[in-house]
């Protein structure tokens, strides 16, 4: 859903109080959570379906190998112990 679109399934009028806690703070009711989930999935769908850049995939592979204690893949960039990428 784009910013200029309206959620036609959303109820009109004030939002009901949360049924999670007696004072109505801190928790969202199930329907509100569902609406938020649908809106967030629609908003970020393009980003979630975008391909991962090769350089980023290689960096992730190197970090996973380092965490597993194995050698880094040959195409993975060098990573300093501080977490900063080597500028070579």
JSON list of C-alpha atoms in Angstrom, two decimals:
[
{"chain": "A", "resi": 1, "resn": "UNK", "atom": "CA", "xyz": [0.00, 0.00, 0.00]},
{"chain": "A", "resi": 2, "resn": "UNK", "atom": "CA", "xyz": [1.37, 3.42, -0.92]},
{"chain": "A", "resi": 3, "resn": "UNK", "atom": "CA", "xyz": [1.27, 6.43, 1.40]},
{"chain": "A", "resi": 4, "resn": "UNK", "atom": "CA", "xyz": [-1.49, 8.04, -0.67]},
{"chain": "A", "resi": 5, "resn": "UNK", "atom": "CA", "xyz": [-3.75, 4.96, -0.53]},
{"chain": "A", "resi": 6, "resn": "UNK", "atom": "CA", "xyz": [-6.35, 4.30, 2.12]},
{"chain": "A", "resi": 7, "resn": "UNK", "atom": "CA", "xyz": [-6.84, 0.97, 3.88]},
{"chain": "A", "resi": 8, "resn": "UNK", "atom": "CA", "xyz": [-10.47, 0.25, 3.01]},
{"chain": "A", "resi": 9, "resn": "UNK", "atom": "CA", "xyz": [-10.61, -2.54, 5.60]},
{"chain": "A", "resi": 10, "resn": "UNK", "atom": "CA", "xyz": [-9.73, -0.18, 8.43]},
{"chain": "A", "resi": 11, "resn": "UNK", "atom": "CA", "xyz": [-12.69, 0.69, 10.68]},
{"chain": "A", "resi": 12, "resn": "UNK", "atom": "CA", "xyz": [-13.93, 4.26, 10.62]},
{"chain": "A", "resi": 13, "resn": "UNK", "atom": "CA", "xyz": [-13.86, 6.32, 13.78]},
{"chain": "A", "resi": 14, "resn": "UNK", "atom": "CA", "xyz": [-11.68, 6.09, 16.88]},
{"chain": "A", "resi": 15, "resn": "UNK", "atom": "CA", "xyz": [-9.49, 3.06, 17.42]},
{"chain": "A", "resi": 16, "resn": "UNK", "atom": "CA", "xyz": [-10.78, 0.79, 20.20]},
{"chain": "A", "resi": 17, "resn": "UNK", "atom": "CA", "xyz": [-8.67, 0.51, 23.34]},
{"chain": "A", "resi": 18, "resn": "UNK", "atom": "CA", "xyz": [-6.21, -2.34, 23.56]},
{"chain": "A", "resi": 19, "resn": "UNK", "atom": "CA", "xyz": [-7.61, -5.47, 25.14]},
{"chain": "A", "resi": 20, "resn": "UNK", "atom": "CA", "xyz": [-4.15, -6.63, 26.27]},
{"chain": "A", "resi": 21, "resn": "UNK", "atom": "CA", "xyz": [-3.74, -4.75, 29.55]},
{"chain": "A", "resi": 22, "resn": "UNK", "atom": "CA", "xyz": [-6.39, -3.32, 31.86]},
{"chain": "A", "resi": 23, "resn": "UNK", "atom": "CA", "xyz": [-5.08, 0.25, 31.43]},
{"chain": "A", "resi": 24, "resn": "UNK", "atom": "CA", "xyz": [-5.08, -0.12, 27.62]},
{"chain": "A", "resi": 25, "resn": "UNK", "atom": "CA", "xyz": [-1.37, 0.67, 27.17]},
{"chain": "A", "resi": 26, "resn": "UNK", "atom": "CA", "xyz": [1.48, -1.28, 25.63]},
{"chain": "A", "resi": 27, "resn": "UNK", "atom": "CA", "xyz": [-0.30, -3.96, 23.62]},
{"chain": "A", "resi": 28, "resn": "UNK", "atom": "CA", "xyz": [-2.19, -3.91, 20.35]},
{"chain": "A", "resi": 29, "resn": "UNK", "atom": "CA", "xyz": [-5.29, -5.96, 19.70]},
{"chain": "A", "resi": 30, "resn": "UNK", "atom": "CA", "xyz": [-5.07, -8.78, 17.15]},
{"chain": "A", "resi": 31, "resn": "UNK", "atom": "CA", "xyz": [-6.85, -6.91, 14.34]},
{"chain": "A", "resi": 32, "resn": "UNK", "atom": "CA", "xyz": [-4.56, -3.89, 14.71]},
{"chain": "A", "resi": 33, "resn": "UNK", "atom": "CA", "xyz": [-1.52, -6.17, 14.57]},
{"chain": "A", "resi": 34, "resn": "UNK", "atom": "CA", "xyz": [-2.88, -7.79, 11.39]},
{"chain": "A", "resi": 35, "resn": "UNK", "atom": "CA", "xyz": [-3.52, -4.41, 9.73]},
{"chain": "A", "resi": 36, "resn": "UNK", "atom": "CA", "xyz": [-0.03, -3.19, 10.64]},
{"chain": "A", "resi": 37, "resn": "UNK", "atom": "CA", "xyz": [1.50, -6.43, 9.34]},
{"chain": "A", "resi": 38, "resn": "UNK", "atom": "CA", "xyz": [-0.34, -6.15, 6.00]},
{"chain": "A", "resi": 39, "resn": "UNK", "atom": "CA", "xyz": [0.64, -2.50, 5.61]},
{"chain": "A", "resi": 40, "resn": "UNK", "atom": "CA", "xyz": [4.32, -3.18, 6.41]},
{"chain": "A", "resi": 41, "resn": "UNK", "atom": "CA", "xyz": [4.49, -6.18, 4.04]},
{"chain": "A", "resi": 42, "resn": "UNK", "atom": "CA", "xyz": [2.91, -4.14, 1.25]},
{"chain": "A", "resi": 43, "resn": "UNK", "atom": "CA", "xyz": [5.24, -1.19, 1.88]},
{"chain": "A", "resi": 44, "resn": "UNK", "atom": "CA", "xyz": [8.44, -3.28, 1.92]},
{"chain": "A", "resi": 45, "resn": "UNK", "atom": "CA", "xyz": [7.47, -5.93, -0.69]},
{"chain": "A", "resi": 46, "resn": "UNK", "atom": "CA", "xyz": [9.74, -4.47, -3.39]},
{"chain": "A", "resi": 47, "resn": "UNK", "atom": "CA", "xyz": [12.70, -4.32, -1.02]},
{"chain": "A", "resi": 48, "resn": "UNK", "atom": "CA", "xyz": [12.18, -7.88, 0.22]},
{"chain": "A", "resi": 49, "resn": "UNK", "atom": "CA", "xyz": [12.02, -9.20, -3.36]},
{"chain": "A", "resi": 50, "resn": "UNK", "atom": "CA", "xyz": [15.06, -7.25, -4.61]},
{"chain": "A", "resi": 51, "resn": "UNK", "atom": "CA", "xyz": [18.19, -9.28, -5.38]},
{"chain": "A", "resi": 52, "resn": "UNK", "atom": "CA", "xyz": [21.07, -9.08, -2.91]},
{"chain": "A", "resi": 53, "resn": "UNK", "atom": "CA", "xyz": [24.10, -7.27, -4.45]},
{"chain": "A", "resi": 54, "resn": "UNK", "atom": "CA", "xyz": [27.07, -9.59, -5.14]},
{"chain": "A", "resi": 55, "resn": "UNK", "atom": "CA", "xyz": [29.41, -7.64, -2.84]},
{"chain": "A", "resi": 56, "resn": "UNK", "atom": "CA", "xyz": [26.95, -7.83, 0.04]},
{"chain": "A", "resi": 57, "resn": "UNK", "atom": "CA", "xyz": [26.37, -11.57, -0.51]},
{"chain": "A", "resi": 58, "resn": "UNK", "atom": "CA", "xyz": [30.16, -12.15, -0.50]},
{"chain": "A", "resi": 59, "resn": "UNK", "atom": "CA", "xyz": [30.53, -10.16, 2.73]},
{"chain": "A", "resi": 60, "resn": "UNK", "atom": "CA", "xyz": [27.75, -12.18, 4.37]},
{"chain": "A", "resi": 61, "resn": "UNK", "atom": "CA", "xyz": [29.37, -15.44, 3.24]},
{"chain": "A", "resi": 62, "resn": "UNK", "atom": "CA", "xyz": [32.69, -14.32, 4.76]},
{"chain": "A", "resi": 63, "resn": "UNK", "atom": "CA", "xyz": [31.06, -13.40, 8.05]},
{"chain": "A", "resi": 64, "resn": "UNK", "atom": "CA", "xyz": [29.18, -16.71, 8.21]},
{"chain": "A", "resi": 65, "resn": "UNK", "atom": "CA", "xyz": [32.41, -18.63, 7.53]},
{"chain": "A", "resi": 66, "resn": "UNK", "atom": "CA", "xyz": [34.25, -16.66, 10.21]},
{"chain": "A", "resi": 67, "resn": "UNK", "atom": "CA", "xyz": [31.47, -17.32, 12.72]},
{"chain": "A", "resi": 68, "resn": "UNK", "atom": "CA", "xyz": [31.62, -21.05, 11.92]},
{"chain": "A", "resi": 69, "resn": "UNK", "atom": "CA", "xyz": [35.41, -21.06, 12.30]},
{"chain": "A", "resi": 70, "resn": "UNK", "atom": "CA", "xyz": [36.08, -22.00, 8.69]},
{"chain": "A", "resi": 71, "resn": "UNK", "atom": "CA", "xyz": [38.10, -20.21, 6.01]},
{"chain": "A", "resi": 72, "resn": "UNK", "atom": "CA", "xyz": [36.49, -17.28, 4.23]},
{"chain": "A", "resi": 73, "resn": "UNK", "atom": "CA", "xyz": [35.38, -17.81, 0.63]},
{"chain": "A", "resi": 74, "resn": "UNK", "atom": "CA", "xyz": [37.94, -16.53, -1.91]},
{"chain": "A", "resi": 75, "resn": "UNK", "atom": "CA", "xyz": [35.68, -13.71, -3.14]},
{"chain": "A", "resi": 76, "resn": "UNK", "atom": "CA", "xyz": [34.83, -12.44, 0.36]},
{"chain": "A", "resi": 77, "resn": "UNK", "atom": "CA", "xyz": [36.35, -9.04, 1.27]},
{"chain": "A", "resi": 78, "resn": "UNK", "atom": "CA", "xyz": [38.85, -8.96, 4.12]},
{"chain": "A", "resi": 79, "resn": "UNK", "atom": "CA", "xyz": [37.35, -7.89, 7.45]},
{"chain": "A", "resi": 80, "resn": "UNK", "atom": "CA", "xyz": [39.43, -6.39, 10.26]},
{"chain": "A", "resi": 81, "resn": "UNK", "atom": "CA", "xyz": [38.81, -7.59, 13.85]},
{"chain": "A", "resi": 82, "resn": "UNK", "atom": "CA", "xyz": [37.09, -4.27, 14.58]},
{"chain": "A", "resi": 83, "resn": "UNK", "atom": "CA", "xyz": [34.42, -5.16, 12.01]},
{"chain": "A", "resi": 84, "resn": "UNK", "atom": "CA", "xyz": [35.66, -2.59, 9.50]},
{"chain": "A", "resi": 85, "resn": "UNK", "atom": "CA", "xyz": [36.22, -3.67, 5.92]},
{"chain": "A", "resi": 86, "resn": "UNK", "atom": "CA", "xyz": [39.83, -3.63, 4.66]},
{"chain": "A", "resi": 87, "resn": "UNK", "atom": "CA", "xyz": [40.39, -0.69, 2.29]},
{"chain": "A", "resi": 88, "resn": "UNK", "atom": "CA", "xyz": [42.79, -2.63, 0.01]}
]
